[in-house]
Short mmCIF file of C-alpha atoms and ligand atoms in Angstrom, two decimals:
data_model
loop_
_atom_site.label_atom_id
_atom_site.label_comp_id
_atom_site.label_asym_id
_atom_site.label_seq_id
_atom_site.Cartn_x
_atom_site.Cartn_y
_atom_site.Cartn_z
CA UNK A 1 -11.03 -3.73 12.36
CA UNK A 2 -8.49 -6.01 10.92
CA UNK A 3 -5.71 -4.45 8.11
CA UNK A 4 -3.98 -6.07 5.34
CA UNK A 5 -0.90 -3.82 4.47
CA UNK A 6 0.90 -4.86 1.27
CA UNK A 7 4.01 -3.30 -0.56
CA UNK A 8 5.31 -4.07 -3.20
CA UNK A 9 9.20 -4.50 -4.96
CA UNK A 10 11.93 -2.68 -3.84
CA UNK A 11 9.96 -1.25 -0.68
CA UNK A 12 11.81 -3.00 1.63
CA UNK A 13 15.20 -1.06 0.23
CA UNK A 14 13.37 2.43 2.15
CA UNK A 15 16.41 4.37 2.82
CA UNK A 16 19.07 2.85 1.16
CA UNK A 17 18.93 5.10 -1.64
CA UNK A 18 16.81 7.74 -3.02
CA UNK A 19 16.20 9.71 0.06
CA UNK A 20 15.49 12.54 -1.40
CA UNK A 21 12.10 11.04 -3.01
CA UNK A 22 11.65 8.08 -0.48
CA UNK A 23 12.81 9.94 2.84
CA UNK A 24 15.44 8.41 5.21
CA UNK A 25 13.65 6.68 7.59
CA UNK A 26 13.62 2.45 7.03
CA UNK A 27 11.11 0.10 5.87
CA UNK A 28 11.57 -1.73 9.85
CA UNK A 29 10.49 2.21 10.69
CA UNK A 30 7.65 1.98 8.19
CA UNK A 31 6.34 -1.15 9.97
CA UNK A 32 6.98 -0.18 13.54
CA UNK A 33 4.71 3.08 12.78
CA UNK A 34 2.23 1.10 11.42
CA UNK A 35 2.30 -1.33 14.25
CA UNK A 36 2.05 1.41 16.70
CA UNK A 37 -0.63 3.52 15.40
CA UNK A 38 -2.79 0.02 14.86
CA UNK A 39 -1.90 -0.87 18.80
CA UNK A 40 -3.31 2.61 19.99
CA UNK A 41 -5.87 2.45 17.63
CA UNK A 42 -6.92 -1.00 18.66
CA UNK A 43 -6.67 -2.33 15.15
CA UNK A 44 -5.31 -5.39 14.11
CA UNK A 45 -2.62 -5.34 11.40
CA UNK A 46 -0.41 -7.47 8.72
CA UNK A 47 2.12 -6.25 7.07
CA UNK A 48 3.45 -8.10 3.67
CA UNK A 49 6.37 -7.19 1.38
CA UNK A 50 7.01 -8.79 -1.59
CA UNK A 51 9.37 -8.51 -4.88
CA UNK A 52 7.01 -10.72 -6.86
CA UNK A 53 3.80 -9.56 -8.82
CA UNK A 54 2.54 -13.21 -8.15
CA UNK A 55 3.34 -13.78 -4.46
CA UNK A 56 1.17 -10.22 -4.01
CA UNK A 57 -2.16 -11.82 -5.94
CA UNK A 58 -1.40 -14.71 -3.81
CA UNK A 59 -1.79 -12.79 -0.65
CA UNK A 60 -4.36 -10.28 -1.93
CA UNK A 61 -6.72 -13.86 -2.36
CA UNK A 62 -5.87 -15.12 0.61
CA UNK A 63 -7.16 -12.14 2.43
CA UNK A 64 -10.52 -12.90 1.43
CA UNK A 65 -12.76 -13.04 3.92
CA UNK A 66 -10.41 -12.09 6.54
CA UNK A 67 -9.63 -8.44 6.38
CA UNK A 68 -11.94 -5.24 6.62
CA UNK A 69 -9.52 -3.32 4.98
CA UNK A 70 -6.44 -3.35 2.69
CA UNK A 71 -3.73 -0.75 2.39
CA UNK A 72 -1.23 -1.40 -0.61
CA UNK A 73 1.61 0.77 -2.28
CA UNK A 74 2.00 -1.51 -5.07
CA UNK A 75 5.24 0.43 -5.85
CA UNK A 76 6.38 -0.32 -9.61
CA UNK A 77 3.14 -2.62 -9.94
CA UNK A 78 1.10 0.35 -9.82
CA UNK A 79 1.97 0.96 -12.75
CA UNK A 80 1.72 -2.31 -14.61
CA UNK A 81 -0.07 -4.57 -13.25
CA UNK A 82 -3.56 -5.52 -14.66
CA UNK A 83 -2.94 -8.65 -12.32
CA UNK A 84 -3.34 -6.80 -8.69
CA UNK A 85 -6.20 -4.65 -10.36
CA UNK A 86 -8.07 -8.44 -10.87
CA UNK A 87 -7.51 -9.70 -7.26
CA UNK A 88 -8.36 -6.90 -5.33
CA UNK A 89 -11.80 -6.41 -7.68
CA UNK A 90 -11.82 -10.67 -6.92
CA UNK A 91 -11.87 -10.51 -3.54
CA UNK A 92 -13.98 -6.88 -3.19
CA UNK A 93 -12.38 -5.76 0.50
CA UNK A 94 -12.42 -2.19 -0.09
CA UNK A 95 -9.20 -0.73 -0.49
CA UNK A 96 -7.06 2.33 -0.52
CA UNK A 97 -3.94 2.86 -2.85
CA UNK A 98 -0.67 4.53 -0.97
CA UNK A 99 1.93 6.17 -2.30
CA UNK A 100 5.19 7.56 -0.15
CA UNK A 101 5.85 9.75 -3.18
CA UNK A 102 3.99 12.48 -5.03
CA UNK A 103 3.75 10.34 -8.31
CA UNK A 104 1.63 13.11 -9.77
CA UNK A 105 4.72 15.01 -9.84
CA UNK A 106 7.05 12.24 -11.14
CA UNK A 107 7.62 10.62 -14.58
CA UNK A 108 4.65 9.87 -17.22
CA UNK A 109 5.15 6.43 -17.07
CA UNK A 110 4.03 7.00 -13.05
CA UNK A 111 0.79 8.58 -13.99
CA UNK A 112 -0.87 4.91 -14.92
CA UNK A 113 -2.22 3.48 -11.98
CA UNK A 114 -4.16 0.10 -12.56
CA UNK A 115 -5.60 -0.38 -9.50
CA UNK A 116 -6.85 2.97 -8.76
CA UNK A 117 -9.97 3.13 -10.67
CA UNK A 118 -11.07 0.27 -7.61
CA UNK A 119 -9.58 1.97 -4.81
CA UNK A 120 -11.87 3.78 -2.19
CA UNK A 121 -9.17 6.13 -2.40
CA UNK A 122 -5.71 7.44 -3.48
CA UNK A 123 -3.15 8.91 -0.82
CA UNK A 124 0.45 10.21 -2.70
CA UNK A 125 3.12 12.18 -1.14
CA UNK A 126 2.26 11.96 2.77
CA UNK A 127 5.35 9.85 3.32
CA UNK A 128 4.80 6.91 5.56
CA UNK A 129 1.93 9.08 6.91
CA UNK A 130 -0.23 8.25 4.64
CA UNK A 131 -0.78 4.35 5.58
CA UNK A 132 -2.06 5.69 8.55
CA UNK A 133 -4.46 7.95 7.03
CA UNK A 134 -5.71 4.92 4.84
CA UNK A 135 -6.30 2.97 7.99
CA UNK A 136 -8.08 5.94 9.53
CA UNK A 137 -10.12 6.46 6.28
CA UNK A 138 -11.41 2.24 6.01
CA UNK A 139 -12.23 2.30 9.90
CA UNK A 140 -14.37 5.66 8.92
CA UNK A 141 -15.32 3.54 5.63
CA UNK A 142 -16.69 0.71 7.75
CA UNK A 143 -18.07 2.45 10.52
CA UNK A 144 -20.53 4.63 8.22
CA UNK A 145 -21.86 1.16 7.13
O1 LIG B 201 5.98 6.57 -4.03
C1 LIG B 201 5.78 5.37 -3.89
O2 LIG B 201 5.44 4.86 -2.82
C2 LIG B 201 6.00 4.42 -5.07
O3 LIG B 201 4.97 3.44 -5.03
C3 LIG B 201 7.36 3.80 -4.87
C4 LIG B 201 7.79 2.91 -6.01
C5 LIG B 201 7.62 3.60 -7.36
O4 LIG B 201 7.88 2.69 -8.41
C6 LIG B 201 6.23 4.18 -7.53
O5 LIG B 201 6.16 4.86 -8.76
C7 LIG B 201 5.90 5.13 -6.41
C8 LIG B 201 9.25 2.50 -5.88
C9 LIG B 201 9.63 1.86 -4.58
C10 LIG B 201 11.11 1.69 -4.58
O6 LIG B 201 11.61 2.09 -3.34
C11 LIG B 201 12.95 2.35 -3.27
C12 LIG B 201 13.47 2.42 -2.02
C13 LIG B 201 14.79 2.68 -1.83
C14 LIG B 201 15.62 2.87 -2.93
C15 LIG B 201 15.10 2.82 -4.18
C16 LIG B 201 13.74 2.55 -4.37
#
């Protein structure tokens, strides 16, 4: 099994501010846990973080072909972007949609997603725990194939 993990803008800010919706713990913390549970899992992993809608289309086509799986917590994008919905329906790796927060809970403007209506699956609120659980979920995904 080989992961794509992409997050989008301001992600890589993970507590510098807003730890009372985002938690304390790091985005360097978010990747090491990642890292670790793919190692013990025996899964390979990349991990991509980008401010910039177009640098994330960019990397969601280049994963064609090369990826079983993608996890992405398109942070604001989510909620925007027609663009990410485009390139992960382009490329067709199945995909589930992460969220640290609860955004059922949040704002209205949070309630959009774009991308979810192609996502295997939508995981909000588990904190950094829930890129894990979308890894376990695709490897499930792929083995019942
Ligand atoms: O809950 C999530 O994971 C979000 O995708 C995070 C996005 C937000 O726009 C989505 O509605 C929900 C924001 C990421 C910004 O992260 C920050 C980290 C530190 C300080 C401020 C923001």
């Amino acid at each position: 099994m080989k992961f794509l993990v992409i997050n989008g803008p301001n992600l890589n800010m993970l507590g510098i501010r807003e730890p009372h919706i985002y938690g304390s713990a790091t985005y360097k913390n978010l990747t090491d846990k990642i890292e670790a549970f793919a190692r013990e899992a025996g899964y390979e992993v990349e991990i991509v973080q980008s401010n910039h809608e177009g640098v994330l289309v960019d990397t969601i086509q280049a994963a064609y072909g090369r990826f079983d799986g993608i996890v992405i917590n398109p942070a604001a994008y989510t909620h925007t972007s027609v663009a990410l919905l485009d390139a992960l329906k382009a490329v067709g790796i199945p995909t589930v949609e992460v969220h640290i927060s609860d955004v059922s809970k949040r704002e209205d403007f949070r309630q959009i997603s774009y991308i979810r209506p192609y996502c295997a699956k939508t995981i909000a609120g588990h904190g950094f725990d829930g890129y894990t659980e979308a890894m376990a979920f695709l490897a499930g995904l792929e083995a019942s194939k």
